[in-house]
Amino acid sequence: MNVIKTAIADVFILEPKVFGDARGFFLESWNAQAFNEAIGHEVAFVQDNHSRSRKGVLRGLHFQRVQPQGKLVRVPIGRVYDVAVDIRPDSPTFGQHVGTELNEDNHRQLWIPPGLAHGFLVLSESADFLYKTTDFYHPASEATLLWNDPALKIDWPLHELSDEPLLTDKDRQGLTLAELLA
């Protein structure tokens, strides 16, 4: 596995070894030992999730105030622009983000540790999004950071869409970084 460091010290892009030929390909999508070695400590996942979204859907930037979830995310079908925002107040990278494309061809995965907000924008006609979490979903503490807060300076690839992103009311009404701190 190739491990790519990002601007946020404990967020990693992981590229699995892909073995391909004329028949197709094989890759190991999960190996606890290799993953723990890659990020430098042991992580236990408790839940796997799968979503499918159509082009232009923007989900996020979601986080849980209680039971924050670490997430290992990947896209086996389609293309997304995936973003993690550091919202840990005591972090030296507070307010910074990492964005990368995850797709069915690059097979990349993104490790987002607990305490970060997360979201993605679907760039293909549809995309399947798979993610493992380190804690259970806790709806009472779920919150949303505003995806287009100017303070975050996220350069979403909106030029790839023919219209505005498709958002839920929850995502449209997210908190700004300043509101989160208040």
CSV table of C-alpha atoms in Angstrom, one decimal:
chain,number,residue,atom,x,y,z
A,1,MET,CA,0.0,0.0,0.0
A,2,ASN,CA,1.2,3.5,-0.9
A,3,VAL,CA,0.6,6.0,1.9
A,4,ILE,CA,0.4,9.7,0.9
A,5,LYS,CA,0.7,12.3,3.7
A,6,THR,CA,-1.5,15.3,3.4
A,7,ALA,CA,-1.5,18.9,4.8
A,8,ILE,CA,-3.3,17.6,7.9
A,9,ALA,CA,-0.8,15.3,9.7
A,10,ASP,CA,-3.2,12.5,10.6
A,11,VAL,CA,-5.2,12.4,7.3
A,12,PHE,CA,-3.8,10.0,4.8
A,13,ILE,CA,-4.6,9.0,1.2
A,14,LEU,CA,-4.1,5.3,0.8
A,15,GLU,CA,-3.4,3.6,-2.5
A,16,PRO,CA,-3.8,-0.1,-2.5
A,17,LYS,CA,-1.7,-2.4,-4.7
A,18,VAL,CA,-3.8,-3.2,-7.7
A,19,PHE,CA,-3.1,-6.4,-9.7
A,20,GLY,CA,-4.7,-6.2,-13.2
A,21,ASP,CA,-4.6,-7.9,-16.5
A,22,ALA,CA,-6.9,-8.5,-19.5
A,23,ARG,CA,-9.5,-10.2,-17.2
A,24,GLY,CA,-9.9,-7.3,-14.8
A,25,PHE,CA,-8.2,-6.5,-11.5
A,26,PHE,CA,-7.8,-7.5,-7.8
A,27,LEU,CA,-7.0,-5.4,-4.8
A,28,GLU,CA,-7.1,-5.8,-1.1
A,29,SER,CA,-9.6,-3.2,0.1
A,30,TRP,CA,-9.1,-3.8,3.8
A,31,ASN,CA,-6.3,-5.3,5.9
A,32,ALA,CA,-6.2,-4.3,9.6
A,33,GLN,CA,-2.5,-4.9,10.0
A,34,ALA,CA,-1.5,-2.9,6.9
A,35,PHE,CA,-3.9,-0.1,7.7
A,36,ASN,CA,-2.7,0.2,11.3
A,37,GLU,CA,0.9,0.2,10.2
A,38,ALA,CA,0.1,2.9,7.6
A,39,ILE,CA,-1.5,5.3,10.0
A,40,GLY,CA,0.8,4.5,12.9
A,41,HIS,CA,-1.7,3.3,15.5
A,42,GLU,CA,-4.4,0.7,15.9
A,43,VAL,CA,-8.0,1.5,14.8
A,44,ALA,CA,-11.1,-0.6,15.4
A,45,PHE,CA,-14.0,-0.1,13.0
A,46,VAL,CA,-17.5,-0.8,14.2
A,47,GLN,CA,-19.8,0.0,11.2
A,48,ASP,CA,-19.7,-0.1,7.4
A,49,ASN,CA,-21.9,2.2,5.4
A,50,HIS,CA,-22.7,2.3,1.7
A,51,SER,CA,-24.4,5.2,-0.1
A,52,ARG,CA,-25.3,5.9,-3.8
A,53,SER,CA,-25.7,9.4,-5.1
A,54,ARG,CA,-26.3,11.0,-8.5
A,55,LYS,CA,-24.2,13.6,-10.2
A,56,GLY,CA,-24.1,16.9,-8.4
A,57,VAL,CA,-25.1,15.6,-5.0
A,58,LEU,CA,-23.0,17.3,-2.3
A,59,ARG,CA,-23.2,15.5,1.1
A,60,GLY,CA,-21.6,17.3,4.1
A,61,LEU,CA,-19.6,18.6,5.7
A,62,HIS,CA,-20.9,16.2,8.5
A,63,PHE,CA,-19.5,15.4,12.0
A,64,GLN,CA,-20.7,14.2,15.3
A,65,ARG,CA,-20.1,16.3,18.5
A,66,VAL,CA,-20.4,13.2,20.6
A,67,GLN,CA,-18.9,9.9,19.5
A,68,PRO,CA,-16.9,11.5,16.7
A,69,GLN,CA,-16.3,9.0,13.9
A,70,GLY,CA,-13.0,8.2,12.2
A,71,LYS,CA,-13.8,7.2,8.6
A,72,LEU,CA,-12.0,5.2,6.0
A,73,VAL,CA,-13.7,6.1,2.7
A,74,ARG,CA,-13.6,4.8,-0.9
A,75,VAL,CA,-15.5,4.9,-4.1
A,76,PRO,CA,-15.7,1.6,-6.0
A,77,ILE,CA,-18.0,2.9,-8.7
A,78,GLY,CA,-18.0,6.5,-10.0
A,79,ARG,CA,-16.1,9.7,-9.1
A,80,VAL,CA,-16.3,12.0,-6.1
A,81,TYR,CA,-14.3,15.0,-4.8
A,82,ASP,CA,-13.9,14.1,-1.1
A,83,VAL,CA,-13.1,16.7,1.6
A,84,ALA,CA,-12.0,16.5,5.3
A,85,VAL,CA,-12.0,19.6,7.4
A,86,ASP,CA,-10.0,19.8,10.7
A,87,ILE,CA,-12.5,21.2,13.3
A,88,ARG,CA,-10.5,20.1,16.4
A,89,PRO,CA,-10.1,23.4,18.3
A,90,ASP,CA,-6.7,22.5,19.7
A,91,SER,CA,-5.2,21.2,16.4
A,92,PRO,CA,-2.4,23.2,14.7
A,93,THR,CA,-4.4,22.6,11.4
A,94,PHE,CA,-7.7,23.8,12.8
A,95,GLY,CA,-9.9,25.1,9.9
A,96,GLN,CA,-7.7,23.6,7.2
A,97,HIS,CA,-9.0,21.0,4.8
A,98,VAL,CA,-7.8,18.2,2.5
A,99,GLY,CA,-9.5,17.4,-0.8
A,100,THR,CA,-8.9,14.7,-3.2
A,101,GLU,CA,-10.7,12.8,-6.0
A,102,LEU,CA,-11.7,9.2,-5.1
A,103,ASN,CA,-12.8,7.1,-8.1
A,104,GLU,CA,-13.1,3.6,-9.5
A,105,ASP,CA,-9.9,4.0,-11.5
A,106,ASN,CA,-7.5,5.3,-8.9
A,107,HIS,CA,-8.9,3.0,-6.1
A,108,ARG,CA,-7.7,5.5,-3.5
A,109,GLN,CA,-9.0,5.6,0.0
A,110,LEU,CA,-9.0,8.5,2.5
A,111,TRP,CA,-8.5,8.1,6.2
A,112,ILE,CA,-10.2,10.8,8.2
A,113,PRO,CA,-9.6,10.5,11.9
A,114,PRO,CA,-12.2,11.3,14.5
A,115,GLY,CA,-12.9,15.0,15.1
A,116,LEU,CA,-12.9,16.1,11.4
A,117,ALA,CA,-15.9,17.2,9.3
A,118,HIS,CA,-16.4,15.2,6.1
A,119,GLY,CA,-18.2,15.6,2.8
A,120,PHE,CA,-18.1,14.8,-0.9
A,121,LEU,CA,-19.4,16.0,-4.3
A,122,VAL,CA,-20.4,13.4,-6.9
A,123,LEU,CA,-18.7,14.2,-10.3
A,124,SER,CA,-19.8,11.1,-12.3
A,125,GLU,CA,-23.4,10.2,-13.3
A,126,SER,CA,-23.7,8.3,-10.0
A,127,ALA,CA,-21.2,7.1,-7.4
A,128,ASP,CA,-21.2,4.4,-4.8
A,129,PHE,CA,-19.5,5.6,-1.6
A,130,LEU,CA,-18.3,3.0,1.0
A,131,TYR,CA,-17.0,3.9,4.4
A,132,LYS,CA,-15.9,2.2,7.6
A,133,THR,CA,-16.5,4.1,10.9
A,134,THR,CA,-14.7,3.9,14.2
A,135,ASP,CA,-17.9,4.7,16.2
A,136,PHE,CA,-21.6,4.3,15.7
A,137,TYR,CA,-23.9,6.8,14.1
A,138,HIS,CA,-25.3,9.1,16.9
A,139,PRO,CA,-28.1,11.2,15.3
A,140,ALA,CA,-28.6,13.4,18.4
A,141,SER,CA,-25.0,14.8,18.1
A,142,GLU,CA,-24.8,15.0,14.3
A,143,ALA,CA,-24.0,18.5,13.0
A,144,THR,CA,-23.0,20.0,9.7
A,145,LEU,CA,-20.3,22.5,8.8
A,146,LEU,CA,-21.4,24.8,5.9
A,147,TRP,CA,-19.9,23.3,2.7
A,148,ASN,CA,-19.3,26.7,1.1
A,149,ASP,CA,-18.2,28.8,4.2
A,150,PRO,CA,-15.7,31.3,2.7
A,151,ALA,CA,-13.4,30.9,5.7
A,152,LEU,CA,-12.8,27.3,4.6
A,153,LYS,CA,-11.6,28.2,1.1
A,154,ILE,CA,-12.6,24.8,-0.3
A,155,ASP,CA,-12.2,24.7,-4.1
A,156,TRP,CA,-15.0,22.3,-4.9
A,157,PRO,CA,-14.9,21.3,-8.6
A,158,LEU,CA,-18.3,22.9,-9.3
A,159,HIS,CA,-17.1,23.6,-12.9
A,160,GLU,CA,-17.8,19.9,-13.6
A,161,LEU,CA,-21.5,20.3,-12.9
A,162,SER,CA,-24.1,21.8,-15.2
A,163,ASP,CA,-26.1,23.2,-12.3
A,164,GLU,CA,-25.8,24.1,-8.6
A,165,PRO,CA,-25.0,21.1,-6.2
A,166,LEU,CA,-27.9,19.1,-4.9
A,167,LEU,CA,-28.1,19.6,-1.1
A,168,THR,CA,-30.4,18.6,1.7
A,169,ASP,CA,-31.8,21.3,3.9
A,170,LYS,CA,-29.5,20.1,6.7
A,171,ASP,CA,-26.5,20.7,4.4
A,172,ARG,CA,-27.7,24.0,3.1
A,173,GLN,CA,-28.1,25.3,6.7
A,174,GLY,CA,-24.8,24.2,8.1
A,175,LEU,CA,-22.7,26.1,10.6
A,176,THR,CA,-19.9,28.4,9.6
A,177,LEU,CA,-16.5,27.8,11.2
A,178,ALA,CA,-17.1,31.0,13.3
A,179,GLU,CA,-20.5,29.7,14.5
A,180,LEU,CA,-18.9,26.3,15.4
A,181,LEU,CA,-16.4,28.1,17.6
A,182,ALA,CA,-19.0,30.2,19.3
